Amino acid sequence: EMEGRGWKITHGGGRGPEEYLPGPGGGRTGSSYPDITATKNSKTLRVNTIDTYADGVTSTAREAGNAARIRSQTGEHLLLVPKPKR
């Protein structure tokens, strides 16, 4: 769907390995792997699928922490998409 809207998937999303974002000081501790990284018009969008509580919307504490870490590592927008409930 993203590609149909003009985004180019550069990492993840079945198009290659997920983007690696190193932790503080370039170390592995605190590193992240967004599920999809895409670009369009010199802008970057990262997408993560997340686990949620029973309401299907609120991210779990672990997922919220992961999202905050990715946002702090990049200073850019991160789109969170809830995983379907089974």
GROMACS .gro file of C-alpha atoms in nm:
model
   86
    1GLU     CA    1   0.000   0.000   0.000
    2MET     CA    2   0.283   0.242   0.080
    3GLU     CA    3   0.443   0.185  -0.259
    4GLY     CA    4   0.110   0.260  -0.426
    5ARG     CA    5   0.118   0.598  -0.252
    6GLY     CA    6   0.462   0.683  -0.386
    7TRP     CA    7   0.680   0.566  -0.097
    8LYS     CA    8   0.998   0.372  -0.172
    9ILE     CA    9   1.062   0.099   0.085
   10THR     CA   10   1.433   0.108   0.163
   11HIS     CA   11   1.446  -0.142   0.453
   12GLY     CA   12   1.222  -0.420   0.582
   13GLY     CA   13   0.868  -0.484   0.468
   14GLY     CA   14   0.978  -0.795   0.280
   15ARG     CA   15   1.204  -0.582   0.057
   16GLY     CA   16   1.528  -0.649   0.245
   17PRO     CA   17   1.670  -0.643   0.595
   18GLU     CA   18   1.525  -0.407   0.852
   19GLU     CA   19   1.712  -0.083   0.915
   20TYR     CA   20   1.958  -0.099   1.206
   21LEU     CA   21   1.962   0.201   1.437
   22PRO     CA   22   2.261   0.181   1.673
   23GLY     CA   23   2.224   0.252   2.042
   24PRO     CA   24   2.384   0.542   2.231
   25GLY     CA   25   2.749   0.587   2.137
   26GLY     CA   26   2.703   0.352   1.843
   27GLY     CA   27   2.674   0.043   2.063
   28ARG     CA   28   2.444  -0.256   2.028
   29THR     CA   29   2.280  -0.192   2.365
   30GLY     CA   30   1.973   0.021   2.303
   31SER     CA   31   1.975  -0.045   1.929
   32SER     CA   32   1.653  -0.076   1.726
   33TYR     CA   33   1.515  -0.232   1.409
   34PRO     CA   34   1.205  -0.056   1.267
   35ASP     CA   35   0.984  -0.299   1.070
   36ILE     CA   36   0.968  -0.075   0.761
   37THR     CA   37   1.168   0.228   0.654
   38ALA     CA   38   1.045   0.420   0.350
   39THR     CA   39   1.127   0.747   0.175
   40LYS     CA   40   0.926   0.992  -0.033
   41ASN     CA   41   1.016   1.345  -0.139
   42SER     CA   42   1.331   1.341   0.080
   43LYS     CA   43   1.126   1.244   0.388
   44THR     CA   44   1.170   0.924   0.586
   45LEU     CA   45   0.888   0.730   0.748
   46ARG     CA   46   0.944   0.437   0.981
   47VAL     CA   47   0.668   0.189   1.065
   48ASN     CA   48   0.649  -0.059   1.352
   49THR     CA   49   0.379  -0.315   1.412
   50ILE     CA   50   0.302  -0.328   1.782
   51ASP     CA   51   0.142  -0.549   2.044
   52THR     CA   52  -0.150  -0.382   2.222
   53TYR     CA   53  -0.356  -0.430   2.533
   54ALA     CA   54  -0.706  -0.583   2.508
   55ASP     CA   55  -0.852  -0.261   2.362
   56GLY     CA   56  -0.652  -0.326   2.043
   57VAL     CA   57  -0.521   0.031   2.035
   58THR     CA   58  -0.307   0.107   2.341
   59SER     CA   59   0.049  -0.012   2.297
   60THR     CA   60   0.201  -0.231   2.566
   61ALA     CA   61   0.463  -0.073   2.789
   62ARG     CA   62   0.740  -0.260   2.605
   63GLU     CA   63   0.618  -0.140   2.265
   64ALA     CA   64   0.578   0.218   2.392
   65GLY     CA   65   0.938   0.208   2.515
   66ASN     CA   66   1.060   0.074   2.182
   67ALA     CA   67   0.873   0.350   1.996
   68ALA     CA   68   1.015   0.621   2.224
   69ARG     CA   69   1.367   0.485   2.171
   70ILE     CA   70   1.331   0.483   1.789
   71ARG     CA   71   1.192   0.837   1.791
   72SER     CA   72   1.482   0.957   2.005
   73GLN     CA   73   1.735   0.780   1.781
   74THR     CA   74   1.602   0.937   1.462
   75GLY     CA   75   1.422   1.257   1.561
   76GLU     CA   76   1.169   1.161   1.295
   77HIS     CA   77   0.814   1.032   1.279
   78LEU     CA   78   0.735   0.669   1.360
   79LEU     CA   79   0.400   0.521   1.260
   80LEU     CA   80   0.268   0.253   1.496
   81VAL     CA   81   0.033  -0.010   1.350
   82PRO     CA   82  -0.142  -0.246   1.595
   83LYS     CA   83  -0.097  -0.615   1.521
   84PRO     CA   84  -0.430  -0.794   1.460
   85LYS     CA   85  -0.577  -0.968   1.763
   86ARG     CA   86  -0.624  -1.344   1.723
   0.00000   0.00000   0.00000
